[in-house]
Coordinates of C-alpha atoms in Angstrom, one line a residue:
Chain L
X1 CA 41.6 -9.7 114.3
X2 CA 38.4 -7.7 112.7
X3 CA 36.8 -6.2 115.7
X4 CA 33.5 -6.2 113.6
X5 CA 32.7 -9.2 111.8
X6 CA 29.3 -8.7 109.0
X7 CA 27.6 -11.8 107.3
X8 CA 25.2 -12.8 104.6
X9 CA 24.3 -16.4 105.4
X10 CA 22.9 -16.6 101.6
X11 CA 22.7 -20.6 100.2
X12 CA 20.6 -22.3 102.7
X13 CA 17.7 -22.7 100.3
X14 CA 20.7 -24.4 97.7
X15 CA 22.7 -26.4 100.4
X16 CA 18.4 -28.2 100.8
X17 CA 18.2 -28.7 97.3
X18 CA 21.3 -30.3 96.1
X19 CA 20.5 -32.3 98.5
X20 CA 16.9 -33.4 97.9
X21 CA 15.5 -32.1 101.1
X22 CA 13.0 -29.6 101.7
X23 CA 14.0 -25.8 102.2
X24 CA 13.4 -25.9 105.9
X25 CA 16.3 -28.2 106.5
X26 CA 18.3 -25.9 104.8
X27 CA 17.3 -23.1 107.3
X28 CA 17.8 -25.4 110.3
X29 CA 21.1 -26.3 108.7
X30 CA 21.8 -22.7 108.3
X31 CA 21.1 -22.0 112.1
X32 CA 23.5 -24.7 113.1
X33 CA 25.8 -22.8 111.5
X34 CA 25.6 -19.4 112.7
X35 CA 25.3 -21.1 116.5
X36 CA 29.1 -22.4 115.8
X37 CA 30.0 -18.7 114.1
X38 CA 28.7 -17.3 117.2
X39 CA 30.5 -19.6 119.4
X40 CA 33.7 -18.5 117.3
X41 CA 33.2 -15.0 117.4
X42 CA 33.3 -15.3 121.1
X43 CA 35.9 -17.6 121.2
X44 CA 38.4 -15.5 118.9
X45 CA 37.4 -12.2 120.8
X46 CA 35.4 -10.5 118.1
X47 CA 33.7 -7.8 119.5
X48 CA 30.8 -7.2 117.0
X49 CA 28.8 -9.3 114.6
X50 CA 26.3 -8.3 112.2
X51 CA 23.8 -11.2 110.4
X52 CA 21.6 -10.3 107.4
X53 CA 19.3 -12.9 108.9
X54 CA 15.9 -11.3 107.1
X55 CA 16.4 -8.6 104.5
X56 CA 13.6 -6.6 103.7
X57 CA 13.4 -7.8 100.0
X58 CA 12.8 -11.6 101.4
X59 CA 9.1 -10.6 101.9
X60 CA 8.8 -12.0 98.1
X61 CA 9.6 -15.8 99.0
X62 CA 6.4 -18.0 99.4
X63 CA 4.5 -17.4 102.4
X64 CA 5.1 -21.0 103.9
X65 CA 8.7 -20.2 103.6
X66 CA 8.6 -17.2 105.5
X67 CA 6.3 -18.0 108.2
X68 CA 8.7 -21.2 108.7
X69 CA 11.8 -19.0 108.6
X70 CA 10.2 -16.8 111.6
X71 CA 9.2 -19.9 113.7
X72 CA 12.4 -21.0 113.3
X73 CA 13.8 -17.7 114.6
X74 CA 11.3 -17.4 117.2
X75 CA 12.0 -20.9 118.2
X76 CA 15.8 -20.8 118.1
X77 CA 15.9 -17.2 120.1
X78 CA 13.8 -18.9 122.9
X79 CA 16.4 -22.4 123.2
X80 CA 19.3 -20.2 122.9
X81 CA 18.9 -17.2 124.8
X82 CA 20.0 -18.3 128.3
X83 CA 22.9 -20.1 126.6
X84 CA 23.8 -16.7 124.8
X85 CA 22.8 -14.3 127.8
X86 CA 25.8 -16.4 130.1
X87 CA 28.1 -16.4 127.3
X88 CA 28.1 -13.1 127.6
X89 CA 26.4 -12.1 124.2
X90 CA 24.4 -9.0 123.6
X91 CA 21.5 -8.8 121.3
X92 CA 20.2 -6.4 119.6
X93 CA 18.0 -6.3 116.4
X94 CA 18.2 -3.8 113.6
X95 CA 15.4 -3.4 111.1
X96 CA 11.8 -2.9 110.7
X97 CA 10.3 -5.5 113.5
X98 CA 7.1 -4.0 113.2
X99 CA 5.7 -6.4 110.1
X100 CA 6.4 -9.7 112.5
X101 CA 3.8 -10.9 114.6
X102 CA 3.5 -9.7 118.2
X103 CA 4.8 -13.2 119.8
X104 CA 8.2 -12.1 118.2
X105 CA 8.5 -8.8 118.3
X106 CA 8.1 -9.5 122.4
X107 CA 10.6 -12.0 122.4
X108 CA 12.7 -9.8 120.6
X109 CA 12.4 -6.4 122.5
X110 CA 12.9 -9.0 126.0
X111 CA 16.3 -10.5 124.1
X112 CA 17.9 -6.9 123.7
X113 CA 16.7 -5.9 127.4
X114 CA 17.7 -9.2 129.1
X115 CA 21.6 -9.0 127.8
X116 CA 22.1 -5.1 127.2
X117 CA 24.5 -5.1 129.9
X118 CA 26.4 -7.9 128.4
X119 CA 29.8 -7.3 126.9
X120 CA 31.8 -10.2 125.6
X121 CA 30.0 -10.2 122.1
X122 CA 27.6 -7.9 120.8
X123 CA 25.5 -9.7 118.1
X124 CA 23.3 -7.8 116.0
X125 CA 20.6 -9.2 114.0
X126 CA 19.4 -7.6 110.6
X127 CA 15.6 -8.9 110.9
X128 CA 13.8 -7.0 107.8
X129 CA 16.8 -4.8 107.4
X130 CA 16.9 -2.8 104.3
X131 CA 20.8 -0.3 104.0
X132 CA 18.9 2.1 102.1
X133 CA 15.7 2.3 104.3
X134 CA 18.4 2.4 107.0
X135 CA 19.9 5.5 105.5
X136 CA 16.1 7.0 105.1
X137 CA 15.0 6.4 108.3
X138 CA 18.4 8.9 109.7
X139 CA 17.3 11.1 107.2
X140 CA 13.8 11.5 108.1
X141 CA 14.9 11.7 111.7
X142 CA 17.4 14.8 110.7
X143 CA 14.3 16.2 109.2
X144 CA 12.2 16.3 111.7
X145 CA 15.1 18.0 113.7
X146 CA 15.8 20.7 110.6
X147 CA 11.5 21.1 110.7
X148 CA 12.0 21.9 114.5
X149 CA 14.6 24.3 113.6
X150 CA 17.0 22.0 116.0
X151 CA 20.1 22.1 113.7
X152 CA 19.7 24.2 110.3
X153 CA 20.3 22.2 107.0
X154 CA 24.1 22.8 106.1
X155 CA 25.0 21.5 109.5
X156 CA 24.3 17.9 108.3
X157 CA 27.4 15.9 108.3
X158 CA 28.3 12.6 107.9
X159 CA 28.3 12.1 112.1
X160 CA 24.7 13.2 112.5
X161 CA 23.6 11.1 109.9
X162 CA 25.9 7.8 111.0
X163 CA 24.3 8.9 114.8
X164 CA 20.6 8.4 113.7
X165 CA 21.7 5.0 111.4
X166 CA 20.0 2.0 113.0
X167 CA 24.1 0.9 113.9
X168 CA 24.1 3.9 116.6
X169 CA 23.3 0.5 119.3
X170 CA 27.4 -0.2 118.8
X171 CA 30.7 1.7 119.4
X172 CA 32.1 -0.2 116.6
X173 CA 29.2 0.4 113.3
X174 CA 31.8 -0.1 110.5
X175 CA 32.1 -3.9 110.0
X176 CA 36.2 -4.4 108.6
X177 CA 35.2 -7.9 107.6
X178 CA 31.5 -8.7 105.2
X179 CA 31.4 -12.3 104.2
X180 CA 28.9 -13.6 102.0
X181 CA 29.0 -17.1 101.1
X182 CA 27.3 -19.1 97.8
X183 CA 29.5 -17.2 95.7
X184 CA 27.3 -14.7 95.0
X185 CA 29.5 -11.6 94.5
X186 CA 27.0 -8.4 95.6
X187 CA 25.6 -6.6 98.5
X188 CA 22.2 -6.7 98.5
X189 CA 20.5 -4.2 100.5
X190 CA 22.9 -4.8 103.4
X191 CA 24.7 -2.3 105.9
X192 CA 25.5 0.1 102.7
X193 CA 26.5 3.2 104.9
X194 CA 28.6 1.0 106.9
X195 CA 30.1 -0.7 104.0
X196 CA 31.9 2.2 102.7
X197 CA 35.9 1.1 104.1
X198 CA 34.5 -2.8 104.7
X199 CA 37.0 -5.2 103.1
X200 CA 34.6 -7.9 101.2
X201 CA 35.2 -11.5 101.3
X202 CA 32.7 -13.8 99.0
X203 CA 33.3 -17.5 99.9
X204 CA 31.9 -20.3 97.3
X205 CA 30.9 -22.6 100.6
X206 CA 27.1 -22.4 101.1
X207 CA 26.2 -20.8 104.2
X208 CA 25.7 -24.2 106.2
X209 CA 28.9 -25.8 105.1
X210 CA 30.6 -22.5 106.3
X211 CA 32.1 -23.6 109.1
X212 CA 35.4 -22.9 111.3
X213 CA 37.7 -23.4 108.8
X214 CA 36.3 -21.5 106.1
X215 CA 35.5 -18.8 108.7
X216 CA 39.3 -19.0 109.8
X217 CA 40.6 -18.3 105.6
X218 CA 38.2 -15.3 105.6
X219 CA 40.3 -14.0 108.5
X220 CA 43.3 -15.0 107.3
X221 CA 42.6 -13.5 104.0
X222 CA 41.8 -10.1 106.1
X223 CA 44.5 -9.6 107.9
X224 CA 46.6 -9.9 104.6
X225 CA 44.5 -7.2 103.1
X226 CA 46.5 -3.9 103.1
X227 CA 43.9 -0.8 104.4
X228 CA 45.2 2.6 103.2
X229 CA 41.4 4.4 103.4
X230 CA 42.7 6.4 99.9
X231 CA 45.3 7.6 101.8
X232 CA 49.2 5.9 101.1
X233 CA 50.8 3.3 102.1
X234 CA 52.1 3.6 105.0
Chain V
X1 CA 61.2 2.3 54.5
X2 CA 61.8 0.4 57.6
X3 CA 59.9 3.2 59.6
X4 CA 56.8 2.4 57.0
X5 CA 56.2 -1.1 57.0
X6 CA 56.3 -1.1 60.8
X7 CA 53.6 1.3 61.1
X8 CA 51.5 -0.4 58.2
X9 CA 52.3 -4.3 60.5
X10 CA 51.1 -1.9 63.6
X11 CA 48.2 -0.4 61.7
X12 CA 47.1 -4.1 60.1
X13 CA 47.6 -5.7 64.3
X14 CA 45.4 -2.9 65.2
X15 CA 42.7 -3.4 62.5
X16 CA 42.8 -7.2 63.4
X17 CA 42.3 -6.3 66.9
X18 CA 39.6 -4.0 66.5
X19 CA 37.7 -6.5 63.9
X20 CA 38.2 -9.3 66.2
X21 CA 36.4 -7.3 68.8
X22 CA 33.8 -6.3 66.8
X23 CA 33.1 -9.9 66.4
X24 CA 33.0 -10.8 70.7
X25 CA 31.2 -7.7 71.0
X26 CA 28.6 -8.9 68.5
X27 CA 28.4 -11.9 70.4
X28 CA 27.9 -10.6 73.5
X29 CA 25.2 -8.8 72.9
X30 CA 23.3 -11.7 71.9
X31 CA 22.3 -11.6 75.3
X32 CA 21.6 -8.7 77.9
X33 CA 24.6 -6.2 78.0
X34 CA 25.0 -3.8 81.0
X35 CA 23.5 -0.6 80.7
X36 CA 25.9 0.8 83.3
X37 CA 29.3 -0.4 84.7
X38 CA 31.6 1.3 87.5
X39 CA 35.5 1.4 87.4
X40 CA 37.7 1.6 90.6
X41 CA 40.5 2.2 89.0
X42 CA 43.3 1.1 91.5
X43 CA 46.7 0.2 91.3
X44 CA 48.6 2.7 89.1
X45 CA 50.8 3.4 91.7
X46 CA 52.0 -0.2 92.0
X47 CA 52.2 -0.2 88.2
X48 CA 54.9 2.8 88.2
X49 CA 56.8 0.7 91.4
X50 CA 56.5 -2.4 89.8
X51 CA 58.2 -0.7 86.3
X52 CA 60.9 1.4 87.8
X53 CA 58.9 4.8 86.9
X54 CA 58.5 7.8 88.9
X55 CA 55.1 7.3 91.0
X56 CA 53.0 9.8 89.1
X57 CA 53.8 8.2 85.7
X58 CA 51.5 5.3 86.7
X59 CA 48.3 7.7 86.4
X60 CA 49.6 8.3 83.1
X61 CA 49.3 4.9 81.9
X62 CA 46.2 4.4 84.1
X63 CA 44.8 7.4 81.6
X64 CA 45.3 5.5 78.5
X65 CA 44.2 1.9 80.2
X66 CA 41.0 4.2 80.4
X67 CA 40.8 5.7 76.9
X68 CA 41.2 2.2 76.0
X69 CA 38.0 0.7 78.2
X70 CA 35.7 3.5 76.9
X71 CA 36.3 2.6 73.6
X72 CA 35.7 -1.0 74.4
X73 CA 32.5 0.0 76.4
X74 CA 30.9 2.2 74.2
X75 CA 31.7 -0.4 71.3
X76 CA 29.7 -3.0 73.4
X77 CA 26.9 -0.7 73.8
X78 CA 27.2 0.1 77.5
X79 CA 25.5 3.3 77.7
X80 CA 26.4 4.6 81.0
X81 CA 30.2 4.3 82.4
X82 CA 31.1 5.7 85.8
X83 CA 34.9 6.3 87.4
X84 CA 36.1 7.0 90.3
X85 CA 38.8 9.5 89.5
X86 CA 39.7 11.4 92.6
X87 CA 38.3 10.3 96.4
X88 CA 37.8 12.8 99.1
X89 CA 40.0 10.5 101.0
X90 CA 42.8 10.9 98.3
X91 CA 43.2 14.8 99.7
X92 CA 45.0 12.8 102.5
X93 CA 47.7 11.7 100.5
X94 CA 51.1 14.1 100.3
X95 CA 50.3 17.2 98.8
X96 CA 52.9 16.6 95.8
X97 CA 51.1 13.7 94.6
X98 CA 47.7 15.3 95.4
X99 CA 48.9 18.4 93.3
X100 CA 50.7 16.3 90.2
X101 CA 47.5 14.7 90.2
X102 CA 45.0 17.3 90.3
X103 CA 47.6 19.0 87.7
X104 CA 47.4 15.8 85.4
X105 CA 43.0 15.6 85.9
X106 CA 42.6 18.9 84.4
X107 CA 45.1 18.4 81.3
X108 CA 42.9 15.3 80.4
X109 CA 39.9 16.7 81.4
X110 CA 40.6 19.4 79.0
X111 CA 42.0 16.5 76.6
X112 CA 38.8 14.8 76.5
X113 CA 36.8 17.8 74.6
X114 CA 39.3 18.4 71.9
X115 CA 37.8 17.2 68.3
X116 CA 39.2 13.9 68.0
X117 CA 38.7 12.6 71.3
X118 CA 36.8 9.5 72.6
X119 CA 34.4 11.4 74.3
X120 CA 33.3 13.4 70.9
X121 CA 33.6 9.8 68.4
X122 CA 30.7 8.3 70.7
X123 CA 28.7 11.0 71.7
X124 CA 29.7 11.1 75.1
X125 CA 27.7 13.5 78.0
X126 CA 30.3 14.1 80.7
X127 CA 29.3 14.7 84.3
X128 CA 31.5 15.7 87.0
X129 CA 30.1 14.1 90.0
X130 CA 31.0 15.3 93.6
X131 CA 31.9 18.2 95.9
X132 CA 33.2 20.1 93.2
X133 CA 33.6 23.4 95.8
X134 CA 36.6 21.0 97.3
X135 CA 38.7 21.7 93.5
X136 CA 40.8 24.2 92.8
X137 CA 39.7 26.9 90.4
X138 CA 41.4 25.9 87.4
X139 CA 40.3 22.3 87.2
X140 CA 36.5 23.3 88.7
X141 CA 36.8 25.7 85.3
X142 CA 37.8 22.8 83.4
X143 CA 35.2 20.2 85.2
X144 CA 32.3 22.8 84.0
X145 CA 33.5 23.7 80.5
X146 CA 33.4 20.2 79.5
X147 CA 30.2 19.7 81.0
X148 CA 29.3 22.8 79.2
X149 CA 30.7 21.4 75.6
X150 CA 29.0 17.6 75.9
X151 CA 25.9 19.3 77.2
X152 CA 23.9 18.2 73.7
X153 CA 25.9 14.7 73.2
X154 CA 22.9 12.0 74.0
X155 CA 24.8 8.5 72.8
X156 CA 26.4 8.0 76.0
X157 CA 26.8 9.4 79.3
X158 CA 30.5 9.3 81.3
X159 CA 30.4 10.1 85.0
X160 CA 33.9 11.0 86.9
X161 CA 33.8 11.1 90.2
X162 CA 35.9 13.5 91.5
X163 CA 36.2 15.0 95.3
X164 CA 33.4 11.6 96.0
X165 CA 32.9 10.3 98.6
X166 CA 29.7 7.9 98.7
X167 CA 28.9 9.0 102.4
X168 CA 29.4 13.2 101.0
X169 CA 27.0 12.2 98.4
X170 CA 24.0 11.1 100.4
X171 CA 25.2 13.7 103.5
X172 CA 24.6 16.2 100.4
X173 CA 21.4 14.8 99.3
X174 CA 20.0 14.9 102.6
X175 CA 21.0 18.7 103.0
X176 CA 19.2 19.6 100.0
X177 CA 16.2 17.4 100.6
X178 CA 15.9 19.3 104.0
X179 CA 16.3 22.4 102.7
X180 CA 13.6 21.9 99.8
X181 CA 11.5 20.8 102.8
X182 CA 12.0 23.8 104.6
X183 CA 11.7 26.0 101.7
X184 CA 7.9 24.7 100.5
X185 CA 7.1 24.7 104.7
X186 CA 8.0 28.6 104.5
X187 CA 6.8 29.0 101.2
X188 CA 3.1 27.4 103.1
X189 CA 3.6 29.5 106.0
X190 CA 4.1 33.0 103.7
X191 CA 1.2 31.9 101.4
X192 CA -1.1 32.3 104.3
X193 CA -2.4 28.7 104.0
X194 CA -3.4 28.7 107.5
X195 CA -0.5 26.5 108.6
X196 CA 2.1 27.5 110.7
X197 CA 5.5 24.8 111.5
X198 CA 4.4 24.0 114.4
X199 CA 1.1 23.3 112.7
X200 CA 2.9 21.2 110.0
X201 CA 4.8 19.5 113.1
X202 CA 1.7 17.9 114.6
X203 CA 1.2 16.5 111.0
X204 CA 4.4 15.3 110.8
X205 CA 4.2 13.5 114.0
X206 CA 1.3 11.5 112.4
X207 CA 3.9 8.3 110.8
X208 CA 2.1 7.7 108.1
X209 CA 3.3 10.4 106.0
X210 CA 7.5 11.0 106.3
X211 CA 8.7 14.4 106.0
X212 CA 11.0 12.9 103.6
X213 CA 11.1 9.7 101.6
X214 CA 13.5 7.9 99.6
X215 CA 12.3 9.4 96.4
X216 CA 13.2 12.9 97.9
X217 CA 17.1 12.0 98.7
X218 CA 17.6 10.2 95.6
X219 CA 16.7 12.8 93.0
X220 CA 19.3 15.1 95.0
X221 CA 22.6 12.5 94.6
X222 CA 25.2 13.7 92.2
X223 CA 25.1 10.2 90.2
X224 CA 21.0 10.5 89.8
X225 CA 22.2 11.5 86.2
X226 CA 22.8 7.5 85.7
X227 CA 20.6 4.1 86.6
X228 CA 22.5 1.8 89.5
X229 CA 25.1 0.3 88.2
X230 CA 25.0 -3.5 86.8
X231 CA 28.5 -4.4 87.4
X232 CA 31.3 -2.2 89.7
X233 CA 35.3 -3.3 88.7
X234 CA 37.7 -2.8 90.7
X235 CA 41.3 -3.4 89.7
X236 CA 44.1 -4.6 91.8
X237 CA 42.5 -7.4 93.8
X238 CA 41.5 -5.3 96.2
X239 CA 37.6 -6.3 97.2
X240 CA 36.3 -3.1 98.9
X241 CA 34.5 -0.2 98.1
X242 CA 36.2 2.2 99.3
X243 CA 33.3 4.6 99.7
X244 CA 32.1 4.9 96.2
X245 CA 28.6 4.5 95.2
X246 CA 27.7 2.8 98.3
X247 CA 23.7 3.3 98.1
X248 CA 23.9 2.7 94.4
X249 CA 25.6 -0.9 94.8
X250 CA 23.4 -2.9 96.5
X251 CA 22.6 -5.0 93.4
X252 CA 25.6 -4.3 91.3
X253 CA 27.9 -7.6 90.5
X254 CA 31.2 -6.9 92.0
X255 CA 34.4 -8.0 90.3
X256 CA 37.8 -7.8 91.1
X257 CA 40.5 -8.9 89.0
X258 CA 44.0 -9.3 90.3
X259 CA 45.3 -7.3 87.5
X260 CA 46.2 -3.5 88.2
X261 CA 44.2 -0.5 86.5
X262 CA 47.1 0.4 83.5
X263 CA 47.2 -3.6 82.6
X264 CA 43.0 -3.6 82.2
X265 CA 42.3 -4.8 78.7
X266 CA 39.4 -6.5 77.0
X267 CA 39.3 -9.5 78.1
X268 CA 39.1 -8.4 81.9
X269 CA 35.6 -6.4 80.7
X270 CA 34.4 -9.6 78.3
X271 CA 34.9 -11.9 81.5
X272 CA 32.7 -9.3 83.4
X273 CA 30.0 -9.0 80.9
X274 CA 29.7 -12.4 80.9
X275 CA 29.7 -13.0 84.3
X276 CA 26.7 -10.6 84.5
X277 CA 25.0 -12.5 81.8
X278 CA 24.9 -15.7 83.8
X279 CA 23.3 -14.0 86.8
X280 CA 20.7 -11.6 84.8
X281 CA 18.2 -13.7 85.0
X282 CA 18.2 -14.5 88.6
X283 CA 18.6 -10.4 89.2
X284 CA 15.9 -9.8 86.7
X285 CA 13.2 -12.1 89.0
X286 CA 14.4 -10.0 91.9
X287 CA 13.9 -6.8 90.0
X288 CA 11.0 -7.9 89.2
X289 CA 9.7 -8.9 93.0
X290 CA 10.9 -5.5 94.6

């Protein structure tokens, strides 16, 4: 079983208009979904999971779309959080929470403090989550610790950089499983670092018809995949 | 006589071949072509177990599989092509193969300048991307001398990544973004300018203005010589990316054929270019929003 589970709940919008319906329903269709992915995760004894719930790039949708998308977050965190907090779920958001409005960025910072001590899933949320800001951010960091002549330049490794990487909240920052579902086949500004030994699964679903059973062939179809990390077969 | 007309049938299949994809190719680029496509090029050693041959002969074929998609991709008009020849993870492997293999790079590397070769017929820049200090002498001498001898070639660029990791690349960048950093603070500091670190460091506490952005760490990466890449191929079926141009991907198309790197052949590429067609204009709009 993956013990890090990523996913990019991408086809809400599509799932609404196939069906005639306006591109809200497709997001409240979408959060039906990730609640029952959740539920799995915790059922099936995955330890981590990552959603690309808000990538940075999203800004660029119309503003009524966006504004519903965060009341719809806001609104969903507030029903579900004693429900998640005794199902033993951590929260914790990565990302740049400072463009959403004050409400949420409260009820977000009182999320990750209410279940930090919780261990039976640790659920991350990618709220306005860019891989490569992600990976700027460390870097900036490590410079202001090469500026205060804290560690000199050639001692930058790999582990000081993954240590500053907004991922430092988990033991477990390398996701073995991304699925991304509507088919399309790219990452998108997601966990990029983090990606590097990822095995990538791209289902055709749309992200609020994926449910258990396509989420059971994506795990299937991992633990077939052979992982040799360039090394050989062993 | 016999030996004659069989190389005339093999020279007419081949002529056939290359007119009939001179034809597609023309067709294809009716529409958008990638400026800039990454190989994985996986599976060789399954070829060789899967033929009865020793395991390094599989990197042999894997060779010509990519003379052969170069051609093809410089005949389409892709101007950039990236592979990822050697990982820093592949050190791990036994030391015969990594030696054989290391032994076979340099002979092709030092192939791929000689008159005739692919690399001269298209105008090919090559650039050895990665930590070359982890190579051995004789094939870091060979890395730079072709460097050296496609320095002035401008049609094309070919990037081989070799001793890559994606994660080394950016650790790299971030060293030498740092260290330009420190260097113009000292530089400051010597020049009398009135500020000293610590004065800097009180400026650099102010948020609005990073010490280092992401304009700074790009221009440092060893594949800054190319644009992101439009489409990455990986052979074999296996849908990874195995650390290789990991902050370079995020909008690349991914593909994976089943088939394994020596089988690759020009239908595999023609199915990639026109998967990238369909979505160009849906990545364009995004482009065009960021």
């Amino acid at each position: 079983m993956p013990s890090h589970v990523a996913v990019i709940m991408d086809g809400n919008r599509r799932w609404a208009r196939m069906r005639g319906l306006p591109v809200g329903s497709g997001y409240e269709a979408g959060a039906r979904a990730f609640r029952s992915i959740v539920e799995l995760c915790c059922n099936w004894g995955i330890r981590v999971l990552t959603v690309f719930a808000f990538s940075s790039d999203n800004w660029f949708r119309p503003k009524v779309e966006t504004d519903f998308l965060m009341g719809l977050f806001e609104r969903g965190l507030r029903d579900e959080l004693q429900h998640l907090t005794s199902a033993g779920v951590r929260i914790s958001i990565i990302g740049d929470v400072s463009r959403l409005l004050k409400p949420l960025q409260v009820l977000l910072a009182d999320a990750m403090e209410t279940t930090i001590n919780n261990s039976r899933l640790h659920l991350i949320i990618a709220v306005n989550y860019s891989g490569q800001n992600d990976i700027v951010q460390a870097c900036q960091k490590l410079a202001i610790k090469v500026k205060d002549g804290l560690i000199e330049p050639e001692e930058i490794n790999e582990f000081l950089v993954e240590r500053e990487l907004e991922t430092n909240c988990t033991d477990f920052p390398h996701p073995d499983l991304l699925i991304r579902t509507s088919g399309e086949i790219r990452i998108s500004n997601f966990l990029l670092w983090q990606l590097a030994y990822t095995e990538l699964y791209f289902a055709h679903s749309l992200w609020p018809d994926f449910g258990e059973d396509e989420f059971r062939e994506a795990v299937y179809s991992f633990q077939r995949r052979q992982r040799r990390y360039g090394g050989q077969k062993s | 006589m016999e030996k004659q007309s069989s190389n005339r049938a093999t020279q007419l299949i081949e002529g056939l071949g290359s007119s009939l994809r001179r034809c597609i190719c023309s067709v294809l680029s009716v529409g958008p072509v990638p400026k800039h496509i990454a190989f994985i090029m996986d599976g060789n050693r399954r070829y060789a177990k899967k033929q009865n041959l020793e395991a390094g002969a599989g990197h042999r074929f894997g060779f010509l599989a990519l003379m052969n998609i170069l051609k093809y991709c410089y005949e389409l008009g892709v101007k950039y092509v990236t592979i990822y020849a050697f990982s820093i993870d592949n050190f791990k492997r036994r030391p015969e193969e990594v030696q054989s293999t290391m032994q076979l790079i340099q002979e092709k590397i030092e192939g791929l300048i000689e008159k005739e070769s692919i690399i001269n017929r298209y105008g090919v820049r090559v650039h050895f991307c990665g930590n070359l200090k982890l190579l051995s002498e004789p094939v870091k001498l060979a890395a730079e001398k072709a460097m050296n001898a496609t320095a002035c070639n401008s049609k094309a660029v070919l990037s081989i990544c070799i001793a890559y990791t994606s994660t080394d690349e950016i650790v790299h960048a971030v060293e030498e973004a740092c260290k330009e950093k420190r260097d113009e603070f000292r530089a400051l500091d010597k020049s009398g300018a009135g500020y000293g670190l610590s004065g800097l460091g009180e400026n650099a506490t102010d948020r609005n203005s990073p010490l280092i952005d992401t304009a700074d760490v790009e221009k440092h990466m060893y594949m800054a010589v190319a644009p992101d890449p439009d489409i990455i191929i990986r052979t074999s079926g296996e849908t990874r990316l195995s650390n290789f141009l990991l902050w370079q991907s995020s909008s690349s198309l991914l593909y994976s054929p089943r088939v394994l790197w020596p089988d690759i052949g020009f239908w595999h590429l023609v199915r990639a270019v026109l998967d990238f067609q369909r979505n160009f204009a849906y990545m364009e709009k995004k482009r065009k929003e960021s």
